[in-house]
Coordinates of C-alpha atoms in Angstrom, one line a residue:
X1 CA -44.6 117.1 19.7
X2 CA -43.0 114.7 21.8
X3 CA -41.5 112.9 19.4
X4 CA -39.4 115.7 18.6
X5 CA -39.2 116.2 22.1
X6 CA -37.7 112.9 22.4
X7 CA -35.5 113.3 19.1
X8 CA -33.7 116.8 20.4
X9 CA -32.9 115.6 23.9
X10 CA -31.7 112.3 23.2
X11 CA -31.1 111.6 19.4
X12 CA -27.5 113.1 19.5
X13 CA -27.6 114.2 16.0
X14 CA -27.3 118.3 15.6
X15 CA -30.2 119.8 15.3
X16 CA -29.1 121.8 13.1
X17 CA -27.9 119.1 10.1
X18 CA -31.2 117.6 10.9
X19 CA -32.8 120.2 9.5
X20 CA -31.2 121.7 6.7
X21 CA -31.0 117.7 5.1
X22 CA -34.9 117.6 5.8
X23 CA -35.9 121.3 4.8
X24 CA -33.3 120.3 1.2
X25 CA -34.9 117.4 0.4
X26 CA -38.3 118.8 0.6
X27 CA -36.8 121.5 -1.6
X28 CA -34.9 120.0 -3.9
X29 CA -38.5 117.4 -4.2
X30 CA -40.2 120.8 -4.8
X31 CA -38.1 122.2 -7.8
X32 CA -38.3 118.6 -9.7
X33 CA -42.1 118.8 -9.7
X34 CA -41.8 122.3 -10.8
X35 CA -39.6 121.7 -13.2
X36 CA -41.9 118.4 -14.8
X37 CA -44.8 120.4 -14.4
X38 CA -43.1 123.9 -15.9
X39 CA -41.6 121.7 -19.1
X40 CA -45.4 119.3 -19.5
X41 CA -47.0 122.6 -19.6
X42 CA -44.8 125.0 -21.8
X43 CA -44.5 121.5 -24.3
X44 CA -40.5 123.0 -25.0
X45 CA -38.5 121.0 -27.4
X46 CA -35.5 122.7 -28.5
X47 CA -34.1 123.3 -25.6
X48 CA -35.6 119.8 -24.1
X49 CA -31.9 118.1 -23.4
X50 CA -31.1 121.1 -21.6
X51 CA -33.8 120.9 -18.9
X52 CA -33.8 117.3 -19.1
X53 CA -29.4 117.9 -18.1
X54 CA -31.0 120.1 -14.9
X55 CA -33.7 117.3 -14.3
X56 CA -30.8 114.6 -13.8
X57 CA -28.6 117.1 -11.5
X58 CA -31.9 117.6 -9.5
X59 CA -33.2 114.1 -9.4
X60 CA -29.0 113.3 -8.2
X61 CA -28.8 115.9 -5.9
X62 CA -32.6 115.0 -4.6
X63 CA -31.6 111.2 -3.9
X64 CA -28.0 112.1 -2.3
X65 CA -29.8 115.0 0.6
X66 CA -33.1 112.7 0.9
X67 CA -30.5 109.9 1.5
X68 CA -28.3 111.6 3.6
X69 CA -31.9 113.0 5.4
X70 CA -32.8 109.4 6.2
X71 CA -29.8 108.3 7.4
X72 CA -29.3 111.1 9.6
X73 CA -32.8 110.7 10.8
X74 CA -32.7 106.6 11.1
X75 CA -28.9 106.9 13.1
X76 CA -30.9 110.1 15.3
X77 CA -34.2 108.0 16.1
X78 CA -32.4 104.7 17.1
X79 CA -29.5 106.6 19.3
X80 CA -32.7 108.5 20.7
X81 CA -34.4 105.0 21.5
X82 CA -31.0 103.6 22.5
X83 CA -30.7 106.9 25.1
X84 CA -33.8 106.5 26.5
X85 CA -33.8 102.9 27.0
X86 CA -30.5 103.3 28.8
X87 CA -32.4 106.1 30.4
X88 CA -34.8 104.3 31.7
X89 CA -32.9 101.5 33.1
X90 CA -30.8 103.8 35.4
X91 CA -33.7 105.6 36.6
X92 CA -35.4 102.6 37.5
X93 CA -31.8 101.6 39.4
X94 CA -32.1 104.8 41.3
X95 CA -35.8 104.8 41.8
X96 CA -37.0 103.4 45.6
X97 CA -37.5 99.8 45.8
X98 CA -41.4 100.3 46.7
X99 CA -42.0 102.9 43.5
X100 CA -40.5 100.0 40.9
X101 CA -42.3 97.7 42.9
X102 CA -46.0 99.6 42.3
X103 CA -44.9 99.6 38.6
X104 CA -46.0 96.6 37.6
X105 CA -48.7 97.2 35.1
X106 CA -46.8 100.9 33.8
X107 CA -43.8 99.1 33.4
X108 CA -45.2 96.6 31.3
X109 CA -47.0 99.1 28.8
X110 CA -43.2 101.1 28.9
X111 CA -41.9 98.0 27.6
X112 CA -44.2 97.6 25.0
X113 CA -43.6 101.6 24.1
X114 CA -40.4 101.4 24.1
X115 CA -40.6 98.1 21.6
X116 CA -42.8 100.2 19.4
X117 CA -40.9 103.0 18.8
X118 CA -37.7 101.4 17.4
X119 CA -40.9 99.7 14.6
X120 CA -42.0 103.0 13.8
X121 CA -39.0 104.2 12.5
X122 CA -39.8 103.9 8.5
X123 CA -42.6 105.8 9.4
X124 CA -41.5 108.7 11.1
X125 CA -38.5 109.4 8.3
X126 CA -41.2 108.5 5.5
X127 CA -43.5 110.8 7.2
X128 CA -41.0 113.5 7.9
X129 CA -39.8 112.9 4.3
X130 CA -43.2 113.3 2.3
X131 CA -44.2 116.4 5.2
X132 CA -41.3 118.6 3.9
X133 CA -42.0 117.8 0.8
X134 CA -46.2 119.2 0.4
X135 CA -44.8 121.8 2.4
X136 CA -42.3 123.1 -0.7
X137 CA -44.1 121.5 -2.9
X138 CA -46.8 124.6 -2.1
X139 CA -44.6 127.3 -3.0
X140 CA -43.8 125.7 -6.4
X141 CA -47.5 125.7 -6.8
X142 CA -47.5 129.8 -5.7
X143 CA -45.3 130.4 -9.0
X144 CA -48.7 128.9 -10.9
X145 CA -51.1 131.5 -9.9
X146 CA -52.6 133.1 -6.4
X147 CA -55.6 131.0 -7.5
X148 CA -53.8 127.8 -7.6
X149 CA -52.0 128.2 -4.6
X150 CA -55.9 129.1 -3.0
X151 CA -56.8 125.8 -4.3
X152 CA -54.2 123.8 -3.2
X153 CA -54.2 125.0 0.5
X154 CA -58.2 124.7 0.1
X155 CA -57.5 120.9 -0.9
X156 CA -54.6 120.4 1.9
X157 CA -57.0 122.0 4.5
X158 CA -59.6 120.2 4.1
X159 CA -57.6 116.8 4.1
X160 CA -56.2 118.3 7.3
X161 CA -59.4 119.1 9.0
X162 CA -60.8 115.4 8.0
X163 CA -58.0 113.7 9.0
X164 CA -57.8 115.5 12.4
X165 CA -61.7 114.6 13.5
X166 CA -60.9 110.5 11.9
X167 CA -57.5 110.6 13.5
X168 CA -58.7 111.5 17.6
X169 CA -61.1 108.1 16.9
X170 CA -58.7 106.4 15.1
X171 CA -56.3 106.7 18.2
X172 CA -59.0 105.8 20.7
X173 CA -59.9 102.3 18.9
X174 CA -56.4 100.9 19.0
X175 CA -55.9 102.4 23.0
X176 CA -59.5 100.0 23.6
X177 CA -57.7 97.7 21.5
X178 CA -54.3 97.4 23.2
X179 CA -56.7 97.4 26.5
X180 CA -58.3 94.7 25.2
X181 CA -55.9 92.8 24.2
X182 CA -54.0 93.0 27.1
X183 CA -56.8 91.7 29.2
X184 CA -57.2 88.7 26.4
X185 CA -53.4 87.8 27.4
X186 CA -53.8 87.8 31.2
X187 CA -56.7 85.3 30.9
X188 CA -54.8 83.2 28.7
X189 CA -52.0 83.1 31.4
X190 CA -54.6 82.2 33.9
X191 CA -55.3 79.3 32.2
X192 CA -52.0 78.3 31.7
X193 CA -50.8 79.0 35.2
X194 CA -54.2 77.6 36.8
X195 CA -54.2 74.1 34.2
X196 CA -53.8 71.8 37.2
X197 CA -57.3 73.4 38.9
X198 CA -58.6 73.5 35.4
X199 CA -58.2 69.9 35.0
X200 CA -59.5 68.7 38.0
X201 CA -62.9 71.3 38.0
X202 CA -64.7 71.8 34.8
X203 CA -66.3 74.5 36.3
X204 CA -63.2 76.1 36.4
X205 CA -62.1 75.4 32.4
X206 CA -65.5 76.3 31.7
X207 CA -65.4 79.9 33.3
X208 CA -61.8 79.8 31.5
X209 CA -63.1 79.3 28.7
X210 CA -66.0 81.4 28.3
X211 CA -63.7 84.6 29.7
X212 CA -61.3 83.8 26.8
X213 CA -64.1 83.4 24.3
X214 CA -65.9 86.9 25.7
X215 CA -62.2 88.9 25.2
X216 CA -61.5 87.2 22.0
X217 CA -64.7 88.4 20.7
X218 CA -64.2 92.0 21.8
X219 CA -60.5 91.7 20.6
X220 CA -62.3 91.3 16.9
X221 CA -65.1 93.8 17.0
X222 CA -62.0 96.7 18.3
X223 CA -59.9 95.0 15.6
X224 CA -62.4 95.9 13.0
X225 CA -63.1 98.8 14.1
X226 CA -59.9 100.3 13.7
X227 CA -59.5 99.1 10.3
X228 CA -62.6 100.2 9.9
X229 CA -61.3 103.8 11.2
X230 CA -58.5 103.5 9.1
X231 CA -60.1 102.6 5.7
X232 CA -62.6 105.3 6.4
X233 CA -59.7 107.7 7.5
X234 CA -57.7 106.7 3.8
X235 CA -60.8 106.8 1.2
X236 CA -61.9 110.0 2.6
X237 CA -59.1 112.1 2.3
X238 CA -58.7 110.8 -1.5
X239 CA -61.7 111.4 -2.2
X240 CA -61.5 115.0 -1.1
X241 CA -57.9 115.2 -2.5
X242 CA -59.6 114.5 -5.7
X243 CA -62.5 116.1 -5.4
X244 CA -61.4 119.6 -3.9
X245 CA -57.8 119.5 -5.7
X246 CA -58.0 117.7 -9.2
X247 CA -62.0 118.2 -9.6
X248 CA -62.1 121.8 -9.0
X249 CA -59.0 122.1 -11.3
X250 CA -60.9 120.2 -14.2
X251 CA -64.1 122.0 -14.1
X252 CA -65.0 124.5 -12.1
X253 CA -65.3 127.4 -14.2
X254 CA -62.6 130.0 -13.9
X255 CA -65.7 132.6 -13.9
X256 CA -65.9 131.4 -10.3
X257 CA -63.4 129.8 -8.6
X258 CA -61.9 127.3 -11.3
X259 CA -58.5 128.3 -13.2
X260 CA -58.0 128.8 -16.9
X261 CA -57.4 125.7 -19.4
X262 CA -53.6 126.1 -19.4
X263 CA -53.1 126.6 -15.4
X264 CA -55.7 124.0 -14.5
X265 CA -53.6 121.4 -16.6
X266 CA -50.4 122.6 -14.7
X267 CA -52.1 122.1 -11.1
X268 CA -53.8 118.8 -12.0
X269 CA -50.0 117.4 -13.1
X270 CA -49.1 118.7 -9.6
X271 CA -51.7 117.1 -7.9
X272 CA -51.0 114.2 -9.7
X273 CA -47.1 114.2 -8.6
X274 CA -48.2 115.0 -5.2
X275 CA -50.3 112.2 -4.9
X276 CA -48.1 109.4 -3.7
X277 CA -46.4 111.6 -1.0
X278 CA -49.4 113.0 0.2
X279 CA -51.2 109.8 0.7
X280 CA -47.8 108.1 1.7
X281 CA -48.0 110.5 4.7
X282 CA -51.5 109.9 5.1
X283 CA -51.0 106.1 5.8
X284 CA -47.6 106.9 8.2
X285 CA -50.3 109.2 10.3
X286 CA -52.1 106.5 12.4
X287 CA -48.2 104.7 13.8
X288 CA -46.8 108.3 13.6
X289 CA -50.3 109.2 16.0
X290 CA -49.8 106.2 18.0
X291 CA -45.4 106.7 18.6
X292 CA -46.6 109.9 19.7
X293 CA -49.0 108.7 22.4
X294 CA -46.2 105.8 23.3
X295 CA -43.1 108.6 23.5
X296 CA -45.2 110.6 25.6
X297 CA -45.8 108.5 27.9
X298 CA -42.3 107.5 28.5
X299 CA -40.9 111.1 28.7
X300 CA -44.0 111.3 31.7
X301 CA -42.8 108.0 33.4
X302 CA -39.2 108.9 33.3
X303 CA -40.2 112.5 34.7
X304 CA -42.6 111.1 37.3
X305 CA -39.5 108.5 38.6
X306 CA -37.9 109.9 41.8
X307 CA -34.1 109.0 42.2
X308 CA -33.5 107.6 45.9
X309 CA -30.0 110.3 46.1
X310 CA -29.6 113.4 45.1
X311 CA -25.8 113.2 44.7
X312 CA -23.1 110.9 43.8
X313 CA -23.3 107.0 46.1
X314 CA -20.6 106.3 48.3
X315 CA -19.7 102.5 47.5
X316 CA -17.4 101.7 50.5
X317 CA -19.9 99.8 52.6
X318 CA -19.6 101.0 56.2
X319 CA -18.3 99.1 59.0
X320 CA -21.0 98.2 61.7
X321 CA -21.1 96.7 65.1
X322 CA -24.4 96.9 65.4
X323 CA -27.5 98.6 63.3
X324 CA -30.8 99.6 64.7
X325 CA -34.5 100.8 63.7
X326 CA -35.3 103.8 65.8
X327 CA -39.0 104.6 66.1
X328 CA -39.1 103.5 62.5
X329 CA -42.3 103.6 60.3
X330 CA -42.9 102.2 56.5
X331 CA -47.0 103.2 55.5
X332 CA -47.9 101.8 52.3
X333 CA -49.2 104.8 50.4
X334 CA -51.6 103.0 47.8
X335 CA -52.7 100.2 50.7
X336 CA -56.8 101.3 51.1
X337 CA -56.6 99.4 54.4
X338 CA -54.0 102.1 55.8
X339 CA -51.4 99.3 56.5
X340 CA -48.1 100.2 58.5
X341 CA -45.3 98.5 60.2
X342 CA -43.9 99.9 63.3
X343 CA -43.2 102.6 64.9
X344 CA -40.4 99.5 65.5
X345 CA -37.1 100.0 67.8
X346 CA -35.1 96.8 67.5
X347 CA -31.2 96.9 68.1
X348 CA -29.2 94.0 65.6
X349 CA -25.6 93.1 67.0
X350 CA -23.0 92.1 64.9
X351 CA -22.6 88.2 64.8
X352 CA -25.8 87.4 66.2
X353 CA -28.9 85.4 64.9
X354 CA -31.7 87.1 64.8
X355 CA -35.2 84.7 64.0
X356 CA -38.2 86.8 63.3
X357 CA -41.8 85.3 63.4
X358 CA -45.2 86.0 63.2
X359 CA -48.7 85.4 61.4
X360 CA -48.9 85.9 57.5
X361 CA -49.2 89.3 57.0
X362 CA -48.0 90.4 60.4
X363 CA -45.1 93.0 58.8
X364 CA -42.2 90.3 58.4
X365 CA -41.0 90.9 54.9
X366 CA -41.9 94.9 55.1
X367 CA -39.3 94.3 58.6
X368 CA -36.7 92.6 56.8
X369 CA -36.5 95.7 53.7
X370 CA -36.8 98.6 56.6
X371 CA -33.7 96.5 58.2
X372 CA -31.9 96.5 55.2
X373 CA -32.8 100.0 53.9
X374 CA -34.7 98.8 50.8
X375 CA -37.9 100.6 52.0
X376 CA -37.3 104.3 53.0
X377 CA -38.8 105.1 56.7
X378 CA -41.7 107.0 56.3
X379 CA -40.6 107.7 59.9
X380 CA -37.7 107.3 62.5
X381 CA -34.0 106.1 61.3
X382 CA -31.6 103.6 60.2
X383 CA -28.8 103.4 62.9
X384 CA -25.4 102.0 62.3
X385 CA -23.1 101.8 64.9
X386 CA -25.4 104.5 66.6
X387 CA -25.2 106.9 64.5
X388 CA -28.6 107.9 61.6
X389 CA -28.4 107.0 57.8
X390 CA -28.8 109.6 55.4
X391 CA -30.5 108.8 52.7
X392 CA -27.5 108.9 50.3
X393 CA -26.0 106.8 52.4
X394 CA -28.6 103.5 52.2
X395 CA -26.8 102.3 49.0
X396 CA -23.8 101.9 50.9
X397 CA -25.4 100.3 53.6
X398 CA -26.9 98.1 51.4
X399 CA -23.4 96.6 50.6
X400 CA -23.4 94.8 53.3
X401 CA -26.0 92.7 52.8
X402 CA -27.1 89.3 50.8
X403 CA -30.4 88.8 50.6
X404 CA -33.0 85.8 49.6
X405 CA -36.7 87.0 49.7
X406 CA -39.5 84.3 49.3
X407 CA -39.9 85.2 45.1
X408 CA -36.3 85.5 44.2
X409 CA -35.1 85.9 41.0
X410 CA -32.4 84.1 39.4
X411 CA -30.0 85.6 37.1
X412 CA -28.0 83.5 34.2
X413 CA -25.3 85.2 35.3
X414 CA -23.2 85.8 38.3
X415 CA -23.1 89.6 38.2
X416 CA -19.9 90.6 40.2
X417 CA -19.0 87.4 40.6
X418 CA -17.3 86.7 37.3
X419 CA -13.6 85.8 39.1
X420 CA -15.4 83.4 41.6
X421 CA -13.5 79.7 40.8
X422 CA -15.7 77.5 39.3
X423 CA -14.7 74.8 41.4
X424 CA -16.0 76.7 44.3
X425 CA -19.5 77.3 42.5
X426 CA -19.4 73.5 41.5
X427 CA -19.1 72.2 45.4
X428 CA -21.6 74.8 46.3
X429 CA -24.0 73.1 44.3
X430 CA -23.2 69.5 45.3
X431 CA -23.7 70.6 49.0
X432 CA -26.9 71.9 48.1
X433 CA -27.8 68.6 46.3
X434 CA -28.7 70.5 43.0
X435 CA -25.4 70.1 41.2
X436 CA -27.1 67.2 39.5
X437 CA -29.8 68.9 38.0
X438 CA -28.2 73.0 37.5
X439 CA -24.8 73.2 35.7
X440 CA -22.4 76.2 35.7
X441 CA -20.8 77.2 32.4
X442 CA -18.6 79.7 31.8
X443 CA -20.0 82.2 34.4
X444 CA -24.0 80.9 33.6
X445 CA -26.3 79.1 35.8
X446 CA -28.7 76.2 33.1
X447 CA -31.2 75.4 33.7
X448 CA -32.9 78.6 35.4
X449 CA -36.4 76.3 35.0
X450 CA -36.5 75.0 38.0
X451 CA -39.1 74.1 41.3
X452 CA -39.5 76.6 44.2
X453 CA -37.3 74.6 47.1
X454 CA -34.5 74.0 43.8
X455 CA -34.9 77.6 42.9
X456 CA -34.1 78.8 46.9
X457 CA -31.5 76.2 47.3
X458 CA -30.1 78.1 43.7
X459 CA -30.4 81.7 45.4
X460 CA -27.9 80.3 48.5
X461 CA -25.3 79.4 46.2
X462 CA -25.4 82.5 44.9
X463 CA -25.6 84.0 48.4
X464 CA -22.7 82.2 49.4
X465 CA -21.0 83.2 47.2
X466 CA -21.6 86.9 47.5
X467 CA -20.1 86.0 51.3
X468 CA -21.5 89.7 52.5
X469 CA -21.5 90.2 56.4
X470 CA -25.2 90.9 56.5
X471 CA -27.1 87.6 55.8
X472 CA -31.2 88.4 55.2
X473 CA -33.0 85.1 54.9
X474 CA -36.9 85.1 54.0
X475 CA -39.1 82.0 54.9
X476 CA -36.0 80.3 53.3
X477 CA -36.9 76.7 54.4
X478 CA -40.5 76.9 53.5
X479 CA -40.2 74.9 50.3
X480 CA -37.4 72.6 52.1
X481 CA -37.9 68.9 52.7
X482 CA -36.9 67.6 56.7
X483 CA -33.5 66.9 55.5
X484 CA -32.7 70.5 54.3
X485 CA -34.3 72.2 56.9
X486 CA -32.0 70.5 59.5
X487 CA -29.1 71.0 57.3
X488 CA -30.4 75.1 57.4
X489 CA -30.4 75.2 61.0
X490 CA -27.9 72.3 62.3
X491 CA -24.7 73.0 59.3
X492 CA -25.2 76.2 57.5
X493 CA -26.2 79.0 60.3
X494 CA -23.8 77.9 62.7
X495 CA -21.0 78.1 59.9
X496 CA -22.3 81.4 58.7
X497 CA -21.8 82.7 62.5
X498 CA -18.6 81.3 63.1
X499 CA -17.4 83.5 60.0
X500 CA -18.4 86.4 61.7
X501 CA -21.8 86.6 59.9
X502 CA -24.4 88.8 61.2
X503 CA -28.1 86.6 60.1
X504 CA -31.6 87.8 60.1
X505 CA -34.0 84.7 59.0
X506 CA -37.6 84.8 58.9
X507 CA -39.0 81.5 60.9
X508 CA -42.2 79.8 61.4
X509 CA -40.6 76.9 62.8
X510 CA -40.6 77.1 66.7
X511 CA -38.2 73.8 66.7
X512 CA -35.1 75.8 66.1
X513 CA -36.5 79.3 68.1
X514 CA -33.5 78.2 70.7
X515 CA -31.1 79.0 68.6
X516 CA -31.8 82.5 68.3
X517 CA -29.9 85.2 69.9
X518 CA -32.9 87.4 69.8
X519 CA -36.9 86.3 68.7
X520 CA -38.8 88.9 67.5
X521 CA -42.9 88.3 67.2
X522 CA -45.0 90.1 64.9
X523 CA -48.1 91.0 64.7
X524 CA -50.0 93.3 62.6
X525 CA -47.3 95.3 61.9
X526 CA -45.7 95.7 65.1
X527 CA -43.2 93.9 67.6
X528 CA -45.3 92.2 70.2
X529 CA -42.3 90.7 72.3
X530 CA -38.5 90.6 72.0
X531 CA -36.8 87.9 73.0
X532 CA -32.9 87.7 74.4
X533 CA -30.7 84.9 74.7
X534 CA -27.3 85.0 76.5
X535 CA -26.8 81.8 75.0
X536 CA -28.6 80.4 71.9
X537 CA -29.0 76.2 71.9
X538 CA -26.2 74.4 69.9
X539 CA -27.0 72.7 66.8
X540 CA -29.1 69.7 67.7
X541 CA -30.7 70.7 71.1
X542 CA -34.1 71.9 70.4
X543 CA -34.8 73.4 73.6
X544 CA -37.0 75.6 75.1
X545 CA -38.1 79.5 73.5
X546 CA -35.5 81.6 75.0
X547 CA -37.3 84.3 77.5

């Protein structure tokens, strides 16, 4: 099982305590019912007190181990769940950039696994629980008679083999319904993100609409049909429980396969004390079913996750003068159109500005993460001061850099940041004309809510901040107004150079090319021309390309 699986390699509980308190409840559950059922049956009364005295001590010692059981298995499922979401958030830190990145939709349905799990929990130690106990509970029912114990394994067996062909259909109805209901949600979010087209075209809201409508309905009919499965799954196995157990007991003649008066009336009482955790099992099967399904296919995900190193990161960033692609190539794998960039060889010197352009879609993005050693080369190198990258080293590398793509996110927080002054942070934001609409708190950015030129103008603060010696700017001006744009070009690139900075900007605006040190055009995923200036333009001449 892999929920065992999951239990044993990350529940940190010894394996060993787990099941001797499991295995001694289910015993100890075992000799009560015996005992009930031995004392009913032999109707003692002088010595009544004294197995009522051993009842007690049982019944004690039975809550104390089932108690200790639970607790043991409660504090072993959560650390397991605790472990593997820790897990799974340092295998997605070591994992490429482009594997998270095709992880969209599996990453939303780990979430959702992982969120499930921690619920299942009063399942799993109830169904563990009432488990052990049918198990012992069948050798108290061997000290009856061979018969009875033929009866009650015929009764468990054939609640067994029911369960097992309602269960597999059971488990398929609420996989069509999580489907389902998944698809319900997206269209809902296309209507909220689309509102503004869905206002202005009622064609639009109508086809909306009628999408919503058409998942809603399937959403019920795979709703009823798994409590539908489920009912049916229930009733069923009572109805053989009664019927094969307490049925057979009561009147099938013990000339065939039935037991004599005084038996019979002991294995009825014991299928009437085995009742509640039999069916309380019974009802933990379908989550039990379903956190079996979800653990499994976290243990696959994490095994199917590739770490970028195979050994331990060196975090002193490296030095460089200059970096280079040598006939570097990135493919993406699950693009049908075949989709490449490169082979590219482009040499960056330290201190320059480098402006790359090109048509949407040309490679300029894909360039940028090759550069920067987010995207591993499906050919070539990453040189730094002339010399390859390992692959273990591209961590380190990455050290160097500060980076604002066109969807960046914003954290609350400034993660490494924490001793920056605030009064630095504060003027940062005035001089990016957003101080009057974001505030900084003790070491939090409110609010995070905010339009896509605010939230860019957000991410340079941060960038600034981070003062790296590798500045990587995506299309950062696109959602700038005149005034900002200037400020970009005319103010901030000349002061980032004048530090030292090395910059790397993505460009559609062939105003400021002059200023470049070195152009670089794109096209379909290649570098069409390479442009070198001896001397870029100073802030405020907008010359001529440089050739």
């Amino acid at each position: 099982m892999k929920l065992l699986a999951l239990i044993r390699d990350y529940g940190g509980v010894p394996t060993g305590a787990l099941l001797l308190t499991t295995v001694g409840s289910g015993v100890l559950a075992a000799l009560v019912v015996v005992l009930v059922n031995a004392a009913t049956a032999a109707g003692i009364e002088v010595e009544g007190w004294q197995l009522g005295v051993v009842f007690m001590a049982l019944v004690a010692a039975m809550y104390a181990v089932r108690s200790w059981s639970a607790r043991l298995l409660i504090r072993s499922f959560e650390q397991a769940s605790d472990r593997l979401r820790q897990r799974f958030a340092e295998r997605l830190r070591v994992a490429p950039l482009r594997d998270v990145e095709a992880l969209d939709d599996p990453l939303t349905r780990a979430a959702a696994d992982l969120a499930f799990l921690s619920t299942s929990l009063e399942s799993w130690v109830s169904g563990v629980q009432h488990l052990t106990f049918a198990a012992f509970t069948t050798l108290g029912v061997a000290l009856i008679s061979p018969r009875a114990l033929a009866l009650w394994c015929l009764a468990l067996g054939v609640i067994a083999w029911w369960l097992r062909s309602r269960l597999g259909e059971l488990v398929r109805a609420s996989a069509q319904l999580g489907r389902e209901s998944a698809t319900l949600g997206r269209r809902f979010e296309a209507l909220l993100n689309g509102m503004e087209q869905a206002k202005l075209d009622k064609r639009v809201a109508d086809g909306l609409i009628a999408e919503i409508t058409e998942s809603s309905d399937i959403v019920r009919a795979c709703h009823v049909q798994r409590e539908d499965s489920a009912m049916s799954m229930y009733v069923g196995a009572m109805t053989l429980f009664f019927v094969c157990g307490t049925g057979v007991a009561a009147f099938a003649s013990p000339a065939t396969f039935g037991l004599d008066p005084a038996k019979g009336y002991e294995m009825i009482s014991f299928f009437n004390l085995a009742l509640a955790p039999v069916f309380g099992l019974i009802s933990a099967l379908p989550q039990l079913e379903q956190a079996e399904l979800a653990a499994g296919s976290l243990l696959e995900m994490l095994r199917g996750m590739r770490a970028e190193f195979d050994r331990e990161l060196d975090d002193e960033p490296p030095r460089f003068s200059s970096f280079a692609l040598r006939r570097a190539t990135f493919a993406y794998r699950e693009d049908p159109s075949g989709f490449r960039v490169g082979p590219v060889d482009l040499t960056v010197q330290r201190g320059e500005l480098v402006l790359v352009t090109g048509g949407n879609g040309s490679g300029k993005t894909t360039l940028l993460k090759m550069l920067t050693g987010l995207y591993p080369l499906t050919d070539g190198a990453v040189l730094v001061n002339g010399r390859p990258l390992a692959s273990w080293e591209l961590q380190a590398w990455r050290e160097n850099v500060t980076m604002i793509v066109s969807r960046q996110h914003l954290f609350e927080r400034l993660y490494g940041l924490e001793d920056k002054d605030p009064a630095l942070v504060r003027s940062l934001l005035a001089r990016l004309g957003i101080d009057d609409i974001v505030s900084y708190r003790r070491g939090s950015f409110t609010p995070l809510a905010l339009s896509a030129g605010q939230r860019m103008r957000l991410a340079m603060v941060v960038a600034l901040l981070e003062d790296r010696p590798l500045c990587v700017f995506d299309e950062w001006t696109a959602n700038q107004d005149p005034e900002m744009t200037h400020w970009f070009y005319d103010e901030l690139l000349p002061e980032l150079l004048a530090a030292g900075k090395t910059v790397i900007a993505v460009s559609h605006d062939d105003r400021f090319f002059s200023r470049a040190a070195h152009l670089v055009t794109m096209e379909q995923g290649r570098v069409v021309r390479e442009a070198r200036s001896s001397r870029a333009d100073p802030p405020g001449d907008q010359g001529s390309t440089p050739s």
